[in-house]
PDB file of C-alpha atoms in Angstrom:
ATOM      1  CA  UNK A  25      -5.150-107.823 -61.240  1.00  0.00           C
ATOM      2  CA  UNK A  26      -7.821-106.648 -58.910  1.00  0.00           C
ATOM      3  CA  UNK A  27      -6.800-107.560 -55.514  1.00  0.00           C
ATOM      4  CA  UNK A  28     -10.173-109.724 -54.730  1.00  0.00           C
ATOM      5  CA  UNK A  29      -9.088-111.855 -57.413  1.00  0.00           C
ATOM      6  CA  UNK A  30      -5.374-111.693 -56.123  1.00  0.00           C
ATOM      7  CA  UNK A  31      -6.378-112.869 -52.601  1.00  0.00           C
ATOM      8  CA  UNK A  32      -9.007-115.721 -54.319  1.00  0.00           C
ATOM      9  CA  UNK A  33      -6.009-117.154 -56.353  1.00  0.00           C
ATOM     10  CA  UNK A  34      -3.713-117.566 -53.080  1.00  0.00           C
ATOM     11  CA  UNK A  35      -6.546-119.165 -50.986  1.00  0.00           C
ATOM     12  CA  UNK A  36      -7.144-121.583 -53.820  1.00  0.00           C
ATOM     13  CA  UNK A  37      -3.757-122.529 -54.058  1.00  0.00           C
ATOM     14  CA  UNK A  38      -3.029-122.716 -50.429  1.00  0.00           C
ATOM     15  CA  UNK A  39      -6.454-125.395 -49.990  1.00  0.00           C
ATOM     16  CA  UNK A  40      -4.538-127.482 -52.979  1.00  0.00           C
ATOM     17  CA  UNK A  41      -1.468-127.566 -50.734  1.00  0.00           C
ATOM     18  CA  UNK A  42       0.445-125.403 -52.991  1.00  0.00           C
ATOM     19  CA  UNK A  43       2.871-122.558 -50.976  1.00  0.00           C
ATOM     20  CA  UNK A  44       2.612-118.622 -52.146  1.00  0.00           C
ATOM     21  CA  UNK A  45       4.590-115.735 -52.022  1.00  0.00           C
ATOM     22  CA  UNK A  46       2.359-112.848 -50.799  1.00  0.00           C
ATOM     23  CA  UNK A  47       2.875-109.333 -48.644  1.00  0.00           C
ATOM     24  CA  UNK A  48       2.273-109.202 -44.954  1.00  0.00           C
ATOM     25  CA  UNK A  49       2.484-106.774 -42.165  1.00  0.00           C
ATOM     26  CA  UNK A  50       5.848-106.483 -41.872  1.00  0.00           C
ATOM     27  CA  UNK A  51       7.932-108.043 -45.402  1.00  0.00           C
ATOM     28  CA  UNK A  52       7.357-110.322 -48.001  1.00  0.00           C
ATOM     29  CA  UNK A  53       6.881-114.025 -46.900  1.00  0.00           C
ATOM     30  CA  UNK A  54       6.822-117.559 -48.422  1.00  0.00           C
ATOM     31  CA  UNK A  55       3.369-118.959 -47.116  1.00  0.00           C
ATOM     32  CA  UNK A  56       0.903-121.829 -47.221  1.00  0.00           C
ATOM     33  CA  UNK A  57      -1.898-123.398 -45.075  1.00  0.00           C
ATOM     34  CA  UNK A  58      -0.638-123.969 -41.184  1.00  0.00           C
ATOM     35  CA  UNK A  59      -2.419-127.449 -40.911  1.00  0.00           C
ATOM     36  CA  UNK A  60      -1.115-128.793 -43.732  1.00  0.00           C
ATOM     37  CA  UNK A  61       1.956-130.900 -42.731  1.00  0.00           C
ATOM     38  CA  UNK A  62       2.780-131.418 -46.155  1.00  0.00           C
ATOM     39  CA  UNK A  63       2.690-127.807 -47.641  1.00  0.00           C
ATOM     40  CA  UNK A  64       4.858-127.211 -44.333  1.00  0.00           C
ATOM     41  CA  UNK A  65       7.280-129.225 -45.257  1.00  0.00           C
ATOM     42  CA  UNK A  66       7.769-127.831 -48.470  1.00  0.00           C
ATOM     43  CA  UNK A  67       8.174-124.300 -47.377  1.00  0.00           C
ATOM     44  CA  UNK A  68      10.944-125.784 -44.802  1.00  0.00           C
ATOM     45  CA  UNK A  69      12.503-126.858 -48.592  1.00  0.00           C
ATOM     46  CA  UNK A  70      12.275-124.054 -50.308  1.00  0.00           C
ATOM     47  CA  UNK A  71      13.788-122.083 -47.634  1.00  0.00           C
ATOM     48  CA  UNK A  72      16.406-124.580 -47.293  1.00  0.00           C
ATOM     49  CA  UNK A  73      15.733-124.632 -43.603  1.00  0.00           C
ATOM     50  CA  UNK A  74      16.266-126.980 -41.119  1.00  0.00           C
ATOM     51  CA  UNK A  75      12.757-128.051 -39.274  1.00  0.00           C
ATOM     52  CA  UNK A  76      13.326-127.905 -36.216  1.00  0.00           C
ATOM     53  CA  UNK A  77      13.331-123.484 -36.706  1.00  0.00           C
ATOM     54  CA  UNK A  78       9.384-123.062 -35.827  1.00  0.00           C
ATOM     55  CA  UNK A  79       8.261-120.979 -38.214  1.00  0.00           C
ATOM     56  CA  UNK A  80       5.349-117.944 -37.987  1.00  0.00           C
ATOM     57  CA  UNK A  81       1.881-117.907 -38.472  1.00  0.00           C
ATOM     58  CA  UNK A  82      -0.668-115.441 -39.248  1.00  0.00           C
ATOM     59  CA  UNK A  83      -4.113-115.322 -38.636  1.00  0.00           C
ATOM     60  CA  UNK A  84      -6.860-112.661 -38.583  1.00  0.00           C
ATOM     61  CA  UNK A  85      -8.599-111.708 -35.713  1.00  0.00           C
ATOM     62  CA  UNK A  86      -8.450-112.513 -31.924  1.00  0.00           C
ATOM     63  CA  UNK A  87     -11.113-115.274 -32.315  1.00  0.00           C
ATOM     64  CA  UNK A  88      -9.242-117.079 -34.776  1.00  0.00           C
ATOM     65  CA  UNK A  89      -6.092-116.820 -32.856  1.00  0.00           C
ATOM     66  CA  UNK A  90      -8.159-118.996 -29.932  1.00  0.00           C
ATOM     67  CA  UNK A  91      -8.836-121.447 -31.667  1.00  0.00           C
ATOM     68  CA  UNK A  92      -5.266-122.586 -32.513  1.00  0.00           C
ATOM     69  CA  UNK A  93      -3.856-122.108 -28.696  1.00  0.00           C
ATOM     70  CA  UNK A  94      -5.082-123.679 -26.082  1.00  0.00           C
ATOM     71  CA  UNK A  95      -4.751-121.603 -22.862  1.00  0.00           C
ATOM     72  CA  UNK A  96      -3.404-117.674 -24.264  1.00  0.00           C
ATOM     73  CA  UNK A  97      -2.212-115.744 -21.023  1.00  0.00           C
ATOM     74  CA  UNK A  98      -3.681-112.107 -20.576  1.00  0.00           C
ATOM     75  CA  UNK A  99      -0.714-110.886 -21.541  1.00  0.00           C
ATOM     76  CA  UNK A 100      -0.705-111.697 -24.530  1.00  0.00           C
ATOM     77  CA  UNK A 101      -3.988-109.850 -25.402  1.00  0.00           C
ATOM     78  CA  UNK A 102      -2.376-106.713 -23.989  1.00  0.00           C
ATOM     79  CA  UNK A 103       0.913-107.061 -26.012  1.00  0.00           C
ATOM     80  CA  UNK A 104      -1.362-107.503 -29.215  1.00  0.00           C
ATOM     81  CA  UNK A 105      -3.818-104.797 -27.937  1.00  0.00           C
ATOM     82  CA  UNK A 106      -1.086-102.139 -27.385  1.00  0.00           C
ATOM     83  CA  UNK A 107       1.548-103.206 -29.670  1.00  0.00           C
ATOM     84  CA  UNK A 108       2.599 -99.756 -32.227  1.00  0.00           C
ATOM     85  CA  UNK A 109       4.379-102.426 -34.217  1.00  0.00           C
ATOM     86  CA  UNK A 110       3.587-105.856 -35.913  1.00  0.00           C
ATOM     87  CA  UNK A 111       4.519-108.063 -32.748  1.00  0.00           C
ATOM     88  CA  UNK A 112       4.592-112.145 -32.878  1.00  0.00           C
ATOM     89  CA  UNK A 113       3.892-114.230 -29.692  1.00  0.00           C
ATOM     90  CA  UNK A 114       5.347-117.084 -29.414  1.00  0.00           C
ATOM     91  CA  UNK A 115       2.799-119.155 -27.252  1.00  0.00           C
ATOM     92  CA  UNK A 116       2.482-122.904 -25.982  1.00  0.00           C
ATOM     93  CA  UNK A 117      -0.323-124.987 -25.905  1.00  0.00           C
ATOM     94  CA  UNK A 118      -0.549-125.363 -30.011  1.00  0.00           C
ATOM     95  CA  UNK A 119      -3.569-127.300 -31.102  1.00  0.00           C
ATOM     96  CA  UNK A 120      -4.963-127.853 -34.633  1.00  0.00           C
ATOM     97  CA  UNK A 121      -1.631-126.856 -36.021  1.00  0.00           C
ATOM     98  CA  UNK A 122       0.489-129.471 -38.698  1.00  0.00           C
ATOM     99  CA  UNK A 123       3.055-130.722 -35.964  1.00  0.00           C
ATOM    100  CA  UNK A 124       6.256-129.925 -38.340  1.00  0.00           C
ATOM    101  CA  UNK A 125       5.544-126.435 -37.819  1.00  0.00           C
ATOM    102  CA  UNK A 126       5.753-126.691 -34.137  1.00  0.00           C
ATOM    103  CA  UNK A 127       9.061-125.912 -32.138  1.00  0.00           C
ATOM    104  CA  UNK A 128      10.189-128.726 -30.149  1.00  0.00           C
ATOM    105  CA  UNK A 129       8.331-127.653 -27.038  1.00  0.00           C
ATOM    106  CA  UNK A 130       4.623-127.432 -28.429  1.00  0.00           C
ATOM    107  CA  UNK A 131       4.711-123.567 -28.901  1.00  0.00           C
ATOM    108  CA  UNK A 132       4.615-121.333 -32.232  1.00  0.00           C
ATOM    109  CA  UNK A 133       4.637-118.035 -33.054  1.00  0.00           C
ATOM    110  CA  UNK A 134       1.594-116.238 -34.117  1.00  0.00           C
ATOM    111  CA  UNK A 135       0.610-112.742 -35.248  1.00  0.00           C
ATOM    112  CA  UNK A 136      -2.657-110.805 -35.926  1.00  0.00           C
ATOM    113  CA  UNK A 137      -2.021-109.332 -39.142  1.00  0.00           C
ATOM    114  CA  UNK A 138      -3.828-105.993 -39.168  1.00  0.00           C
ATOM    115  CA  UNK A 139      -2.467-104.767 -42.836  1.00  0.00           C
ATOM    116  CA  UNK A 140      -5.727-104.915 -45.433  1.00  0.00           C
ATOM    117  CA  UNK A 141      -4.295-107.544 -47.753  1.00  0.00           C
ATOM    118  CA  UNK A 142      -2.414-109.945 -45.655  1.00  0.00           C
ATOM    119  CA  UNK A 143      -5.857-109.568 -43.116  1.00  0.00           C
ATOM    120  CA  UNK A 144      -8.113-110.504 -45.543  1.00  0.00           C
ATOM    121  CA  UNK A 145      -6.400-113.158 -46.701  1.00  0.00           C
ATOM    122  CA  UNK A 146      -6.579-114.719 -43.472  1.00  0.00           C
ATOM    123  CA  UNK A 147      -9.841-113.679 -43.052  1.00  0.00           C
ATOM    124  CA  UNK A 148     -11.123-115.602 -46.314  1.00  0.00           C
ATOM    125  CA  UNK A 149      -8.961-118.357 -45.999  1.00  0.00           C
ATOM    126  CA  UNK A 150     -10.785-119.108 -42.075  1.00  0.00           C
ATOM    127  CA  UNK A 151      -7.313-120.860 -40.673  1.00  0.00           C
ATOM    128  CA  UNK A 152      -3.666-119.631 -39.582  1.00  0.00           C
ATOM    129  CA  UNK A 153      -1.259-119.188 -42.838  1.00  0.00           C
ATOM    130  CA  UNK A 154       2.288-119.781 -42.427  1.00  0.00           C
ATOM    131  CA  UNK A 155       4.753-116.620 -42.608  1.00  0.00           C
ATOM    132  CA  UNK A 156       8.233-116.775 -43.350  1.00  0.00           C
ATOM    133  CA  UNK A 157      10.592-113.995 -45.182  1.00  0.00           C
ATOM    134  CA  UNK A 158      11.371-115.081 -48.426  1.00  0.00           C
ATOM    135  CA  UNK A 159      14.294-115.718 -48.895  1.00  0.00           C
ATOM    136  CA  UNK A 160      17.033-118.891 -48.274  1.00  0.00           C
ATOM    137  CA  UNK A 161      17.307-119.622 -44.473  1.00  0.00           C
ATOM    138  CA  UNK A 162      20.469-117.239 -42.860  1.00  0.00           C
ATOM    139  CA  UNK A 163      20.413-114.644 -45.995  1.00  0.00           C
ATOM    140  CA  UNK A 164      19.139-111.494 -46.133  1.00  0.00           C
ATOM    141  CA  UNK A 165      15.063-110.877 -45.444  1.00  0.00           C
ATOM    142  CA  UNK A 166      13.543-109.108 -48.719  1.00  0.00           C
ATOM    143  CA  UNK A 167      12.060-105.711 -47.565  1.00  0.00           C
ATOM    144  CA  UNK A 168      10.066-105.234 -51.096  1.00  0.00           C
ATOM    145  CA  UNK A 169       8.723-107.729 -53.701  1.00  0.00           C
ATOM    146  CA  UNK A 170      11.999-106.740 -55.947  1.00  0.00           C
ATOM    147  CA  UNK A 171      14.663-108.212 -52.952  1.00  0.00           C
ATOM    148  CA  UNK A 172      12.999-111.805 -53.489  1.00  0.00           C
ATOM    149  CA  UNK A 173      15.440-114.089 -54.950  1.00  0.00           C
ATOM    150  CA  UNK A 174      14.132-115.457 -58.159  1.00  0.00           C
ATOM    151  CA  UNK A 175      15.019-119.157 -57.088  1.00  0.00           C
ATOM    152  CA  UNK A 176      12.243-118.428 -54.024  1.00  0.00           C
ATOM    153  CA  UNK A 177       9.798-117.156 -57.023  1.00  0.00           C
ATOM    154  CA  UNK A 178      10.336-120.017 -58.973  1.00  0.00           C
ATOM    155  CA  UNK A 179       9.678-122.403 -56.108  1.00  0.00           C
ATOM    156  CA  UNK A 180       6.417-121.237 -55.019  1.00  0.00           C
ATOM    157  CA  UNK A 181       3.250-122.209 -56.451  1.00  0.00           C
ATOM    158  CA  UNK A 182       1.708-118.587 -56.407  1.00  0.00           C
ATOM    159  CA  UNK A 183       3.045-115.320 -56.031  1.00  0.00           C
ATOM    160  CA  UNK A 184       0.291-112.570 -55.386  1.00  0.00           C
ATOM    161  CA  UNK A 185       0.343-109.238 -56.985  1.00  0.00           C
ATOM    162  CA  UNK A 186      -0.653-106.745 -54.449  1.00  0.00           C
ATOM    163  CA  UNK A 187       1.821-104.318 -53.591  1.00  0.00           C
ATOM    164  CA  UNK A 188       4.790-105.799 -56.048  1.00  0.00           C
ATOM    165  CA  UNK A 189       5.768-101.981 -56.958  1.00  0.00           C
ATOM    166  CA  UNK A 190       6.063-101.120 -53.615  1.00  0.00           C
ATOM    167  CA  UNK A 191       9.816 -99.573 -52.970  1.00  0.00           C
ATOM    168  CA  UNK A 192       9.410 -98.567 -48.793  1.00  0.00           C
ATOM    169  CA  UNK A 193      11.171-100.156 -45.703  1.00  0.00           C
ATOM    170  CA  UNK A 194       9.748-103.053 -44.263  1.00  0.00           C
ATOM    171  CA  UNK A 195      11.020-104.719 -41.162  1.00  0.00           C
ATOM    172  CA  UNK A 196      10.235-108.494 -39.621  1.00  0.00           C
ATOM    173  CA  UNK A 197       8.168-108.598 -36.265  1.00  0.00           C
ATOM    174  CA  UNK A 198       9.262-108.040 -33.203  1.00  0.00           C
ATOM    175  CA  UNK A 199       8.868-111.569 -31.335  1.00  0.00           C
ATOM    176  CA  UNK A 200       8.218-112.652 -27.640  1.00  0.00           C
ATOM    177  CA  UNK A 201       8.255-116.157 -25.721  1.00  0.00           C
ATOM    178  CA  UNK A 202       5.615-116.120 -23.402  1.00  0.00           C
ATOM    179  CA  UNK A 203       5.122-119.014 -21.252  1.00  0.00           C
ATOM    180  CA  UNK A 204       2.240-120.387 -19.457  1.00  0.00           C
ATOM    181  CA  UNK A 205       4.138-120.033 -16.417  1.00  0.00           C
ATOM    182  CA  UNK A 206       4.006-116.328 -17.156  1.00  0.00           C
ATOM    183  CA  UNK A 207       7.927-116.053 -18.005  1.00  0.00           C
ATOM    184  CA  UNK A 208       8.543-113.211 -20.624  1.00  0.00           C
ATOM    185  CA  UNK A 209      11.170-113.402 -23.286  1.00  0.00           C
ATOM    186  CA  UNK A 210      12.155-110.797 -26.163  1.00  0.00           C
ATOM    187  CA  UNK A 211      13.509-112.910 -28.953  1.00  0.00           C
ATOM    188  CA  UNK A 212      13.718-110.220 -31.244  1.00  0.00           C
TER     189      UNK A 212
END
């Protein structure tokens, strides 16, 4: 499958509501449309996770990042800017944004995606799109497209092609709290 056609099935099922399984940046996540409440919900099930765990969004550019975060201290654009690594920011201030997604204080994590597939998806699909490894909450995070757990494939309503042979070490994001207040946290 040609990977126009692989990124134009995902988008389609993500504005249905429907979750995919898709490469990113870093590994393999379960994903879905990050203002759909509903779609949330059902990645939260699939992963057999409890909600209150925020979980990570991607989006494409620095403009599309503002329009999902209200106030986004300079920081922030320097960690992006200079990051060697995929980094996610966990920042407050979430607006447009299905509120299940959010952690209990308003914030969520977000990430420019810079790898060509899981960029252009963003890109085409024009809003943030939830990113969570796949796999069951509190079990191992699948490095390749062969570590998934069949019961995640089953579960989702897509699962891309792109980069399925791919046998190479993949690693989550690095993640950091930053407050408005300016306090900076490494989470991970």
């Amino acid at each position: 499958m040609k990977r126009d056609d692989d990124i134009r099935n995902a988008i389609l099922t993500m504005r249905k509501g429907g979750v995919i399984l898709y490469p990113t940046d870093t590994i393999w996540g379960i994903g879905c449309d990050a203002t759909n409440a509903e779609a949330v919900r059902r990645v939260y099930e699939i992963k057999r996770r409890d909600d209150s765990k925020a979980l990570i969004c991607l989006v494409d550019s620095e403009g599309r990042l503002q329009r999902y975060i209200r106030n986004i201290p300079n920081v922030a654009w320097d960690i992006f800017e200079f990051a060697t690594i995929p980094t996610t920011i966990i920042l407050d201030g979430a607006v447009n944004i299905a509120p299940n997604l959010l952690a209990e204080d308003g914030s969520v994590g977000m990430r420019i995606t810079r790898e060509p597939f899981s960029n252009e998806l963003c890109y085409k699909f024009m809003k943030p799109i939830v990113s969570t490894s796949a796999n069951v909450s509190g079990e191992k995070s699948p490095q390749n497209f062969r570590d998934i757990p069949q019961e995640i494939i089953d579960q989702v309503d897509y699962v891309c092609w792109s980069r399925r042979q791919e046998k190479k070490p993949h690693q989550p994001s690095k993640i950091i709290k930053l407050s408005e207040n300016g306090e900076v946290r490494i989470i991970r």
